[in-house]
Short mmCIF file of C-alpha atoms and ligand atoms in Angstrom, two decimals:
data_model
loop_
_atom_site.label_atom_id
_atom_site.label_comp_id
_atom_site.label_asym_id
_atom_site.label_seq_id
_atom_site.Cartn_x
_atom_site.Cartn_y
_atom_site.Cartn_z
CA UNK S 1127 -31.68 8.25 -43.60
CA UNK S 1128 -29.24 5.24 -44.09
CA UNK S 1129 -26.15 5.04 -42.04
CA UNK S 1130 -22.68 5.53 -43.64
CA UNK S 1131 -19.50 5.12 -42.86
CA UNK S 1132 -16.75 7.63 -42.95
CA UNK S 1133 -12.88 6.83 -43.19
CA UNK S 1134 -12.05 8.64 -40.27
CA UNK S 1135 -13.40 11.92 -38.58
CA UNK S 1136 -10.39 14.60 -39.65
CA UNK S 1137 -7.67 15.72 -37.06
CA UNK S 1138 -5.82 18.81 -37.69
CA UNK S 1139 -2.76 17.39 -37.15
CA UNK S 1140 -3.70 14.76 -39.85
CA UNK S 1141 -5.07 17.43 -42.09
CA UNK S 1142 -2.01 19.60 -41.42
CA UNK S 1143 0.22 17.17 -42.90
CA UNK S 1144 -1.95 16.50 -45.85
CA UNK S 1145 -1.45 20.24 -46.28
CA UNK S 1146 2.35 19.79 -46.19
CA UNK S 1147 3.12 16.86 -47.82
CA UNK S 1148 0.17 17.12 -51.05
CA UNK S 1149 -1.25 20.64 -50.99
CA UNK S 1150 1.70 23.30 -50.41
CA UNK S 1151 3.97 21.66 -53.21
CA UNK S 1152 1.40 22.18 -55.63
CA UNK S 1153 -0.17 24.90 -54.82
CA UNK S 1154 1.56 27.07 -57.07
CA UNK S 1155 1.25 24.74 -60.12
CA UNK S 1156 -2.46 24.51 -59.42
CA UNK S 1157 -2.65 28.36 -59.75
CA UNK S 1158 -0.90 28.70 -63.12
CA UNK S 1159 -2.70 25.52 -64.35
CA UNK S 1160 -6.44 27.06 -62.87
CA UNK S 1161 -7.38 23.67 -62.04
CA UNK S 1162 -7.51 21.59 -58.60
CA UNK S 1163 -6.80 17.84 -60.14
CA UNK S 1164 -9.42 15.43 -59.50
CA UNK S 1165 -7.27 13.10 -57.11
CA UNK S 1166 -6.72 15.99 -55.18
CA UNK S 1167 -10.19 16.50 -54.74
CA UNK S 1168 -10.78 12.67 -54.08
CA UNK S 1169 -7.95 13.27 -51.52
CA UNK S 1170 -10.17 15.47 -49.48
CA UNK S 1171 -12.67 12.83 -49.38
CA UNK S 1172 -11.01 10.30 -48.12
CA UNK S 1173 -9.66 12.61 -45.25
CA UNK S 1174 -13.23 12.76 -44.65
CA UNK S 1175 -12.68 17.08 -45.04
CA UNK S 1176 -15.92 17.77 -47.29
CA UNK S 1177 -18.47 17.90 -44.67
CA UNK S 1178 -17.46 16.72 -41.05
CA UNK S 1179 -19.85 18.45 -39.80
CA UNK S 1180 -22.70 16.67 -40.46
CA UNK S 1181 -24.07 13.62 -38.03
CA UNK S 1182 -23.26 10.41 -38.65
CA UNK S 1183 -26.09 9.13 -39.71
CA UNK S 1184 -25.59 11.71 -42.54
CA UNK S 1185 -22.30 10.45 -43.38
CA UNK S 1186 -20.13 13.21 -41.41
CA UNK S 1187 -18.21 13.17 -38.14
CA UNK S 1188 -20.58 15.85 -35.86
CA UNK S 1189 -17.47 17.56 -36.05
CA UNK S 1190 -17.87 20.94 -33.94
CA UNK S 1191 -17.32 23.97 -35.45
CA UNK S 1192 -14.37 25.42 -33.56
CA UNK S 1193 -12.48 22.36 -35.25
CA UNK S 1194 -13.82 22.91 -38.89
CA UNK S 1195 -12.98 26.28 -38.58
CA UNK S 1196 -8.81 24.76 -38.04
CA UNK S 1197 -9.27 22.46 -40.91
CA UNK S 1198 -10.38 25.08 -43.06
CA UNK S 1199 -7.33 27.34 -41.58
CA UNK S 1200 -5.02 24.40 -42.74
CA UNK S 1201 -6.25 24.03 -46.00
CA UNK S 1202 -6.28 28.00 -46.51
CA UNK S 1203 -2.77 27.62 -45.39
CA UNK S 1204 -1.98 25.81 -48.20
CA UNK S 1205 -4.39 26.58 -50.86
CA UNK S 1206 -6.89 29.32 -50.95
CA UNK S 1207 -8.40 27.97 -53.76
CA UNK S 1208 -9.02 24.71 -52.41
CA UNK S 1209 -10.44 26.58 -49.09
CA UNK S 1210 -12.35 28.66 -51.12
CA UNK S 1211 -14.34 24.60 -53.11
CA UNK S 1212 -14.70 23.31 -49.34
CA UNK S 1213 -16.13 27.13 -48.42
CA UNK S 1214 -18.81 26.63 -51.09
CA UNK S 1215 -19.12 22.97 -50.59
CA UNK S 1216 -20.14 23.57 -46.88
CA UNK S 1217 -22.65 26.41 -47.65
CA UNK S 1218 -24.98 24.28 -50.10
CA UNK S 1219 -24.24 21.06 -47.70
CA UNK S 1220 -24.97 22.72 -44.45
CA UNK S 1221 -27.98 24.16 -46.29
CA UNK S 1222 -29.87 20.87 -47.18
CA UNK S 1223 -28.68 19.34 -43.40
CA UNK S 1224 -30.35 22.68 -42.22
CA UNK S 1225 -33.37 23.61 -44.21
CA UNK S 1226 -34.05 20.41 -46.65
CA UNK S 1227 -36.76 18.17 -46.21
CA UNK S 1228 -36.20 14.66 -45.80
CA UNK S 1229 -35.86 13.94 -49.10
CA UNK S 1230 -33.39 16.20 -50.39
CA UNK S 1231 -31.10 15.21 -47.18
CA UNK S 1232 -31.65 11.81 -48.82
CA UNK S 1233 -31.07 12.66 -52.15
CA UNK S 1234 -28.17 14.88 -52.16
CA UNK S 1235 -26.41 14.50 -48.22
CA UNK S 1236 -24.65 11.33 -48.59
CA UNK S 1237 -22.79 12.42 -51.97
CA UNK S 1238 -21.93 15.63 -50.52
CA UNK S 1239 -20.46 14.18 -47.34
CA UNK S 1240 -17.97 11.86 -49.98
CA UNK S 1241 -17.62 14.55 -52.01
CA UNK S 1242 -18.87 12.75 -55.38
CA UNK S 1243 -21.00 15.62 -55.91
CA UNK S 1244 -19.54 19.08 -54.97
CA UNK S 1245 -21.81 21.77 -54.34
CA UNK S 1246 -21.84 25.48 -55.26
CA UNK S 1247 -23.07 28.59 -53.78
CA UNK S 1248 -25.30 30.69 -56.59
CA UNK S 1249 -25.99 34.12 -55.54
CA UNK S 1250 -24.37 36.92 -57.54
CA UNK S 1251 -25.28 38.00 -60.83
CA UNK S 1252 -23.59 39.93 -63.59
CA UNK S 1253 -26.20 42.55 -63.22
CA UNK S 1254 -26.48 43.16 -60.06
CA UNK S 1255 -24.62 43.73 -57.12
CA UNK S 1256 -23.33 41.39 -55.29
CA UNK S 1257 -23.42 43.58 -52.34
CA UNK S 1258 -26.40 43.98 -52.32
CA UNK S 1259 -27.79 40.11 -51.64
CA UNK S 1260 -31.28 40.58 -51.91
CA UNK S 1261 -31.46 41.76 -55.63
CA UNK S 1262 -31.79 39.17 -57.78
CA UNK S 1263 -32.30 39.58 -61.75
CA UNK S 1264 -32.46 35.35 -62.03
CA UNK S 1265 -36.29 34.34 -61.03
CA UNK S 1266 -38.50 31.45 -60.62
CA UNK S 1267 -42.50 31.39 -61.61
CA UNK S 1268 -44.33 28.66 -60.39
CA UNK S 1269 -47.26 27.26 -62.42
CA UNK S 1270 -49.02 24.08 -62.10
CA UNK S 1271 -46.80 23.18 -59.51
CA UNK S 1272 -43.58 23.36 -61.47
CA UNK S 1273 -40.88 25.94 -61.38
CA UNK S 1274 -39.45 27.49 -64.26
CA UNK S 1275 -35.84 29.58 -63.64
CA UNK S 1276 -34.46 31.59 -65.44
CA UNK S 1277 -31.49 33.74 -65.25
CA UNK S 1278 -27.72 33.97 -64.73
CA UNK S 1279 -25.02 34.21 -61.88
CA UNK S 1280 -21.46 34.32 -62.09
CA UNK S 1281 -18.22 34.24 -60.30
CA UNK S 1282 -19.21 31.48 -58.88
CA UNK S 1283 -16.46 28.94 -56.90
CA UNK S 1284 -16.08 25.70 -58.18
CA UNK S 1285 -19.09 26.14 -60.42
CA UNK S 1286 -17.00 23.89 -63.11
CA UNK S 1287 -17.08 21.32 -61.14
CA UNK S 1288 -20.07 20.84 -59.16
CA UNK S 1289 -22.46 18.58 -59.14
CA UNK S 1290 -25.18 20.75 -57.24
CA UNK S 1291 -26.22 24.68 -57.36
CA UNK S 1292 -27.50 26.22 -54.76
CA UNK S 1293 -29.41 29.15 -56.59
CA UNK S 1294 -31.13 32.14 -54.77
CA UNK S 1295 -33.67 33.55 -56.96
CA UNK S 1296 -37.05 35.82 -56.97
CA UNK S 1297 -40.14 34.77 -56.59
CA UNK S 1298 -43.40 36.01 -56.08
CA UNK S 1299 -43.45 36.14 -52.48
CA UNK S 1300 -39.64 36.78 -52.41
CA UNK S 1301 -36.68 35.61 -52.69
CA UNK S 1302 -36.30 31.26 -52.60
CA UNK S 1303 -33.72 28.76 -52.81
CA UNK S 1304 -33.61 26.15 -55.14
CA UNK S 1305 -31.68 22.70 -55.44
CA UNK S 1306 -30.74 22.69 -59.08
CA UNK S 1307 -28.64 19.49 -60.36
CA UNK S 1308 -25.43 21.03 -62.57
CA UNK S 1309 -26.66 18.61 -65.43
CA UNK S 1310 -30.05 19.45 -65.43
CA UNK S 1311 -31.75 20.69 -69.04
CA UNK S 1312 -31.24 24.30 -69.58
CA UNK S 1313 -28.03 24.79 -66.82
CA UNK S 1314 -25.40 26.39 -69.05
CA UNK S 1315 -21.98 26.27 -67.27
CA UNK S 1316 -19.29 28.79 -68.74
CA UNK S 1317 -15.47 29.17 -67.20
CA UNK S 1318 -14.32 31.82 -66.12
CA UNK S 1319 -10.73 31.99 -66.25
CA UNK S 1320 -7.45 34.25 -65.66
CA UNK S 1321 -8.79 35.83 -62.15
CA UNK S 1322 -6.45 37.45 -59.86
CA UNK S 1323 -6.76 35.41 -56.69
CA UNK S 1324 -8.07 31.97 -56.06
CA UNK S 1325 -7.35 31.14 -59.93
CA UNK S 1326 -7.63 27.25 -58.76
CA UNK S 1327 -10.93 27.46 -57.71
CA UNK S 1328 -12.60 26.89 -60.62
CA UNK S 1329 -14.90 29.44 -61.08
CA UNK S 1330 -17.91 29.74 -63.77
CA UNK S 1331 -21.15 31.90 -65.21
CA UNK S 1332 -23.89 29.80 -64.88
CA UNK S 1333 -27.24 30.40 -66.85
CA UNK S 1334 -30.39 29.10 -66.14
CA UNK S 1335 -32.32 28.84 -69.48
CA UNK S 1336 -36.06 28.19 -68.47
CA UNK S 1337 -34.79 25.28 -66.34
CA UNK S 1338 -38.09 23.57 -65.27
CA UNK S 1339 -37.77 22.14 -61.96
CA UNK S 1340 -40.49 20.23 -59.83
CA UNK S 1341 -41.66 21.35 -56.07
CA UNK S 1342 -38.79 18.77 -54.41
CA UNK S 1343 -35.96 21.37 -56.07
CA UNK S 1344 -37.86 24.30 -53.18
CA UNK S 1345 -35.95 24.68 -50.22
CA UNK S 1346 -37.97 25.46 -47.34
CA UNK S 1347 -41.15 27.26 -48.06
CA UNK S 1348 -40.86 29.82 -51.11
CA UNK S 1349 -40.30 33.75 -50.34
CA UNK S 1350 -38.08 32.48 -47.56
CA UNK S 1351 -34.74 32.01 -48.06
CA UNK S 1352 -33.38 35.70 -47.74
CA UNK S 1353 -33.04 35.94 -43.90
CA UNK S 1354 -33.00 32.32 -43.01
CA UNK S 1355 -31.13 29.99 -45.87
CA UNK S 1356 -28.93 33.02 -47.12
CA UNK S 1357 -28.25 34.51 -44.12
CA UNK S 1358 -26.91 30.91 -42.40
CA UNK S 1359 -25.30 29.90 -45.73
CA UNK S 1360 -23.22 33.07 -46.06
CA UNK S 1361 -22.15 33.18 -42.18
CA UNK S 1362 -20.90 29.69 -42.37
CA UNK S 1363 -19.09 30.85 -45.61
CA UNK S 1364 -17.52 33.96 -43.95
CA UNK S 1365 -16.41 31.91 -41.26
CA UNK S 1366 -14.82 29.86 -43.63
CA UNK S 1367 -12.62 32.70 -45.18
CA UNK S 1368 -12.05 34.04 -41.79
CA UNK S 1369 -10.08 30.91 -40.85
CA UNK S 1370 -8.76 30.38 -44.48
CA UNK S 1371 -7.27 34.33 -44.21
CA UNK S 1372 -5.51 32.64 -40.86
CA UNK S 1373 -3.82 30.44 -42.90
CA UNK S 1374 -2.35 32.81 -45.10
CA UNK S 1375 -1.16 34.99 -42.24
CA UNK S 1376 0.90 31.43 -41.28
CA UNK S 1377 2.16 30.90 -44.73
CA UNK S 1378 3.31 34.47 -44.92
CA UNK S 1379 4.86 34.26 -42.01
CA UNK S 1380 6.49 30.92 -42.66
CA UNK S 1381 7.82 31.96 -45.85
CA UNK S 1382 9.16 35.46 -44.53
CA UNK S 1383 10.94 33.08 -41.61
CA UNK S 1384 12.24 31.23 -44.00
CA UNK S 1385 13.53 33.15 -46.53
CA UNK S 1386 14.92 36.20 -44.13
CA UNK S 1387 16.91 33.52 -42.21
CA UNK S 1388 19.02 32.55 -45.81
CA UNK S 1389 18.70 35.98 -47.58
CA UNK S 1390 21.87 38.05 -47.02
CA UNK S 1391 22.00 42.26 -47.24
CA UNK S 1392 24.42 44.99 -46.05
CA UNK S 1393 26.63 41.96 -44.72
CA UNK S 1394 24.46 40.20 -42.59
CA UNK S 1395 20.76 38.03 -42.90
CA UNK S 1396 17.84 40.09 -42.94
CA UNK S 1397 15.97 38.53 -40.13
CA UNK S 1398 18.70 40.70 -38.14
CA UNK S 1399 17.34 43.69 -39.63
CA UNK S 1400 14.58 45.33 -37.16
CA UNK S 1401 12.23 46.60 -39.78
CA UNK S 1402 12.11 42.64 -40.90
CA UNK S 1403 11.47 41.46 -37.17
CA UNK S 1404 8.98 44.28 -37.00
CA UNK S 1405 7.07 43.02 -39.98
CA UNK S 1406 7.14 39.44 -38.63
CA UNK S 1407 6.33 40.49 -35.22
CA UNK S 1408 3.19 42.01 -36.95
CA UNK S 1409 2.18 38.46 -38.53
CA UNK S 1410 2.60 36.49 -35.52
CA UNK S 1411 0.74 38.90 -33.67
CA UNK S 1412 -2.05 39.16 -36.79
CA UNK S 1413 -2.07 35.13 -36.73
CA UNK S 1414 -3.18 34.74 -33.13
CA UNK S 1415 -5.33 37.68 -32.81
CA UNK S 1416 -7.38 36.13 -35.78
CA UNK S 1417 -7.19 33.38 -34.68
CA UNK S 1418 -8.78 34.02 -31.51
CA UNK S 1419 -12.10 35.94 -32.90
CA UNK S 1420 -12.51 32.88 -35.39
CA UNK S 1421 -12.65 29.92 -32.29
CA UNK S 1422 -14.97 32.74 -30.44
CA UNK S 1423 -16.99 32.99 -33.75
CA UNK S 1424 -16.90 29.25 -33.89
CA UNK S 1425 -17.58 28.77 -30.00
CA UNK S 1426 -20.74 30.40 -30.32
CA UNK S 1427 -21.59 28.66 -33.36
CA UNK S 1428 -21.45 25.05 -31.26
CA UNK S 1429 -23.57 27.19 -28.69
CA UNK S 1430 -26.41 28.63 -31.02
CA UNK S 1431 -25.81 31.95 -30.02
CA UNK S 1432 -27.20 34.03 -32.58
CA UNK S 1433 -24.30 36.46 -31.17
CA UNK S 1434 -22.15 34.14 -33.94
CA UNK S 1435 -23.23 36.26 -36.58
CA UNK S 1436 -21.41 39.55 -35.37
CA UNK S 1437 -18.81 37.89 -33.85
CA UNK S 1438 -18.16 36.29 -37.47
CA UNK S 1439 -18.39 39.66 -39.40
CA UNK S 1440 -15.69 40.83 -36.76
CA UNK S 1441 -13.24 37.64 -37.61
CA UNK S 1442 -13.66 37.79 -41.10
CA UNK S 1443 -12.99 41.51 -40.80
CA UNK S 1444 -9.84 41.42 -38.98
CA UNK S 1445 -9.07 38.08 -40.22
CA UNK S 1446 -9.10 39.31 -44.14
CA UNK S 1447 -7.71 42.45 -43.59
CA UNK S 1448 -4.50 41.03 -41.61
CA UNK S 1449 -4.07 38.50 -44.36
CA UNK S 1450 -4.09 41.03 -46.68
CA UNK S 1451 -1.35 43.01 -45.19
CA UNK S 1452 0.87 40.02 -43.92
CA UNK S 1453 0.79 39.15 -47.75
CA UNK S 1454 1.43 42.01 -49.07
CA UNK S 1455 4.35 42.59 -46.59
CA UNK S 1456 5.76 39.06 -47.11
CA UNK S 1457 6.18 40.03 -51.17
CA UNK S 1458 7.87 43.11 -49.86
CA UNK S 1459 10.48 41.06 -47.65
CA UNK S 1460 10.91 38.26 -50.55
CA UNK S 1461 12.11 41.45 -52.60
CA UNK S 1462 11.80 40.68 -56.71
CA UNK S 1463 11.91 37.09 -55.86
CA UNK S 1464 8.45 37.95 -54.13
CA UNK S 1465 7.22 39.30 -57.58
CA UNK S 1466 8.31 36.04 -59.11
CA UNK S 1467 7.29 32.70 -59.74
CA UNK S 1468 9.88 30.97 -57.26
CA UNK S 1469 8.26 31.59 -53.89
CA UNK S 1470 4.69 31.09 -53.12
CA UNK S 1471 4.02 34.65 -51.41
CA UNK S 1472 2.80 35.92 -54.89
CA UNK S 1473 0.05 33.64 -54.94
CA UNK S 1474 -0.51 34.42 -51.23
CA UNK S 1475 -0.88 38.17 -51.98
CA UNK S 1476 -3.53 37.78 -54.49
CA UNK S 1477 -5.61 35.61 -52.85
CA UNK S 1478 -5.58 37.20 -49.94
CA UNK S 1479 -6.96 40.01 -52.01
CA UNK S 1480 -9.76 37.96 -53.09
CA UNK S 1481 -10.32 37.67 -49.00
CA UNK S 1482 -11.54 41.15 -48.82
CA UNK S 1483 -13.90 41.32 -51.55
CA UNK S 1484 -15.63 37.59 -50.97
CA UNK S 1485 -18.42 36.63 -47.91
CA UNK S 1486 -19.26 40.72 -47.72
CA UNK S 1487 -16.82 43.03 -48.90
CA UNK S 1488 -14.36 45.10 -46.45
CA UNK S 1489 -16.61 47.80 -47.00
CA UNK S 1490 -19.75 45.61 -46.01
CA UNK S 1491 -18.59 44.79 -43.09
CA UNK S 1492 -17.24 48.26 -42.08
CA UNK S 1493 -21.53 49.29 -42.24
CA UNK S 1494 -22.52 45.87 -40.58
CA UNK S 1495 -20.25 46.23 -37.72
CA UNK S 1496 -20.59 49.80 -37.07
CA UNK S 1497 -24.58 49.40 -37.27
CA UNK S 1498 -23.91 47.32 -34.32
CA UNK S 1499 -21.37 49.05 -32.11
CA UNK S 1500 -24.32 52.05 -32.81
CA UNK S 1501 -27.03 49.52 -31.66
CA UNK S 1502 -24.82 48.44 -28.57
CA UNK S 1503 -24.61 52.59 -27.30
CA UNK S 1504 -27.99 53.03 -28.25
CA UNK S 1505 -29.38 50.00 -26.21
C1 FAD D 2204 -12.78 34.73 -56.52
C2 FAD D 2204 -14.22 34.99 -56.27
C3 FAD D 2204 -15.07 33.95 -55.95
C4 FAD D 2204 -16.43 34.19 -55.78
N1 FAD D 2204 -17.28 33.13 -55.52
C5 FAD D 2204 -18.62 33.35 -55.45
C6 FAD D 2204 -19.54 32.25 -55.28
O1 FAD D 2204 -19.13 31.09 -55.16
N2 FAD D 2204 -20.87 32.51 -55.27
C7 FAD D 2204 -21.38 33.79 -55.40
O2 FAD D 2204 -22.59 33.94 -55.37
N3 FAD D 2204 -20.53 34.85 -55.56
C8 FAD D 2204 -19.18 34.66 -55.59
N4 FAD D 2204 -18.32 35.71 -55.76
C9 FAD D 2204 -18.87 37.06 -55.86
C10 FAD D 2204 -18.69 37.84 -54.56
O3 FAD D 2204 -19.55 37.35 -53.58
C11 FAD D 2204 -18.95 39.31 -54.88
O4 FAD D 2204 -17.87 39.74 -55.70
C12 FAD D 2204 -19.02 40.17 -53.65
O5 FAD D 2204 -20.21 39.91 -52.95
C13 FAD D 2204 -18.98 41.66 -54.01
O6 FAD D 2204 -19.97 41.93 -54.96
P1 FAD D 2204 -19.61 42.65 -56.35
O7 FAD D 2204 -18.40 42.02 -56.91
O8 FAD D 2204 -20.85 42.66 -57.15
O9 FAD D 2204 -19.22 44.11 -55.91
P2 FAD D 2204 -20.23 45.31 -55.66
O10 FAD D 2204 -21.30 44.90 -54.72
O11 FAD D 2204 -20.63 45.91 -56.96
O12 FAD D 2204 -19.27 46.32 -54.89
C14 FAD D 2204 -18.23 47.02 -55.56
C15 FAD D 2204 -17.46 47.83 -54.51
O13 FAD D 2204 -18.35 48.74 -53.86
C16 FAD D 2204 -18.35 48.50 -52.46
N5 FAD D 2204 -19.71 48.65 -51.97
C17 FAD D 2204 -20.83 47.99 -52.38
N6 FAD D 2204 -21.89 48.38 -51.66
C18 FAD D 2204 -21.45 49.31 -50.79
C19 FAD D 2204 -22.07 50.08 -49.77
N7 FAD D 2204 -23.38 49.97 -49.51
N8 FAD D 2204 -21.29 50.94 -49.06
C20 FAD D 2204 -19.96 51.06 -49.30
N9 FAD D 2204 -19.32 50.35 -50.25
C21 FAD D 2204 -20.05 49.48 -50.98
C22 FAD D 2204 -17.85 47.08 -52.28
O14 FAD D 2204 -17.22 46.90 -51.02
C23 FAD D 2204 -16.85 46.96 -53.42
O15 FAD D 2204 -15.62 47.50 -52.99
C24 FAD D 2204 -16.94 35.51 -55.90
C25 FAD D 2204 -16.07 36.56 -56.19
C26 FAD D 2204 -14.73 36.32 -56.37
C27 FAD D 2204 -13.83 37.47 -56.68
#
């Protein structure tokens, strides 16, 4: 693979700032308009945010995954929906760095570490449950040696704007991944617009209309990808959100701060009130707790403890769920002004929302983390 050159590897201070000065201004006018502009997104590139993670000679910074995880809790602090395209992004990049053959890391790993071409994470269907992972309506038949796909997915983040697909789809032997170009004849992209949370993020249906793809679109052997691809693509993701859903505990927080120390009621501020300090108490508290299962989610990442994968169903657990209720509690404290347009904690509160459904529902991970804790007694 050629060498590249990136601009710089990302700090979070740098990256925090970014946040402040370019992201959290906007935020809000991103949302209504249900559109990240495409400077924005150049932005990110040149911060060098798309893929860090990968080695240089891939065109990222080997940037560890304790520290992606705090660039991604920066970004979420701003911008859920922009979390949510460099979520996505680093599931189908990761993917190719992990399971691609040498020449789909060549193909598609420098773009993706600039950021020309996004990438997008195919896996639910209309159909089907997302839930449930493994059932797929889309499918691929091979014959001849070429591929033919057909089928259709949807909700799916950034899908308007990406350049790549990762699809999941059946096959004979199973379910297999597949590197699909967005432009490619027979991919039908369709909006989807006016969702609740995330409404920046750019969402689509995607069809797949007897797209006929040759053996170099495979990834990894076919049958495969269900506990190996998926499974690693959709930690990494859940990670992701995990540290995103810290940075929405932090903006609640920082807006409640902020707007309880000006607000005024029964003749003095409300941050004097005790059920206010209670409620903020709760964030900070929510902030660093979650914020401490993500780095030990992302510490065993860097390891290759396999023990990452439970440890990143707990953060994304606690981490969702606290967002959820700092957000909702922060719209509570902003009074009707948090039901309005004025103050950011809106948007906050239905992202956050979106937090519990995405990466394995609330519910999901309630079975997936019991099964363990069962596992653990039983020995
Ligand atoms: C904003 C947004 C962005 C998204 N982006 C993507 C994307 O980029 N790529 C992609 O592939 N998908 C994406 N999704 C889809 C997302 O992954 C699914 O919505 C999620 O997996 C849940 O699946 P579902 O919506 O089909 O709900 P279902 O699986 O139908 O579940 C419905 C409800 O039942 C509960 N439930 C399901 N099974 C069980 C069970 N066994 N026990 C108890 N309760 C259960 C769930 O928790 C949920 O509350 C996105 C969704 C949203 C909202």
């Amino acid at each position: 693979m050629r060498a590249r050159t990136r601009p710089e590897t990302p700090e979070v201070e740098v990256v925090g700032r970014f946040v402040d000065e370019e992201v959290c201004p906007q935020a809000d006018a991103w949302d209504r308009a249900e559109n990240i502009p495409g400077d924005v997104l150049r932005r990110v590139g040149e911060l060098g945010l798309w893929a860090p993670f990968l080695p240089a000679e891939a065109g990222g910074a080997g940037l560890d995954m304790v520290t992606l995880g705090r660039l991604h809790e920066e970004v979420g602090r701003g911008c859920s929906s922009l979390r949510s395209l460099l979520t996505v992004h680093t599931m189908a990049t990761a993917t190719v760095q992990r399971w691609g053959d040498d020449e789909q890391r060549e193909r598609w790993l420098p773009v993706l570490s600039e950021g020309t071409t996004l990438g997008a994470f195919c896996l639910t269907e209309p159909d089907h449950s997302g839930s449930d992972s493994t059932a797929a309506g889309t499918v691929a038949v091979a014959e001849n040696g070429v591929w033919t796909l057909r089928g259709r997915k949807t909700w799916i983040t950034g899908g308007q704007v990406a350049g790549l697909f990762l699809v999941f789809a059946g096959t004979a032997t199973g379910m297999s991944a597949f590197l699909v170009p967005s432009d490619h004849p027979g991919v039908r992209v369709t909006p989807v617009r006016h969702m609740l949370g995330t409404t920046a993020s750019m969402l689509a249906t995607i069809e797949f209309d007897d797209v006929r793809l040759d053996p170099s679109a495979l990834v990894g052997p076919p049958g495969w990808a269900a506990g190996t691809v998926m499974t690693g693509a959709l930690d990494l993701g859940r990670y992701s959100v995990a540290c995103g859903s810290v940075g929405i505990v932090r903006a609640a927080l920082a807006a409640s701060a902020a707007y309880t120390s000006a607000r005024s009621a029964g003749g003095g501020l409300l941050r004097d009130l005790p059920q206010i300090r209670a409620k903020i108490s709760e964030m900070v508290t929510a902030r660093d707790a979650a914020r401490l299962l993500c780095e030990k989610a992302g510490r065993l990442k860097d390891a290759g403890d396999p023990a990452t994968i439970m440890a990143t169903w707990v953060a994304k657990y606690f981490a969702s769920t606290a967002a959820a209720k700092a957000a909702s509690d922060a719209v509570q404290i902003h009074g009707a002004n948090g039901c309005g347009p004025d103050y950011p904690v809106a948007r906050l509160y239905r992202d956050a929302k979106v937090m519990e459904i995405i990466e394995g529902s609330t519910q999901i991970q309630e079975l997936t983390i019991a099964d363990e804790a069962y596992r653990e007694v039983s020995g």
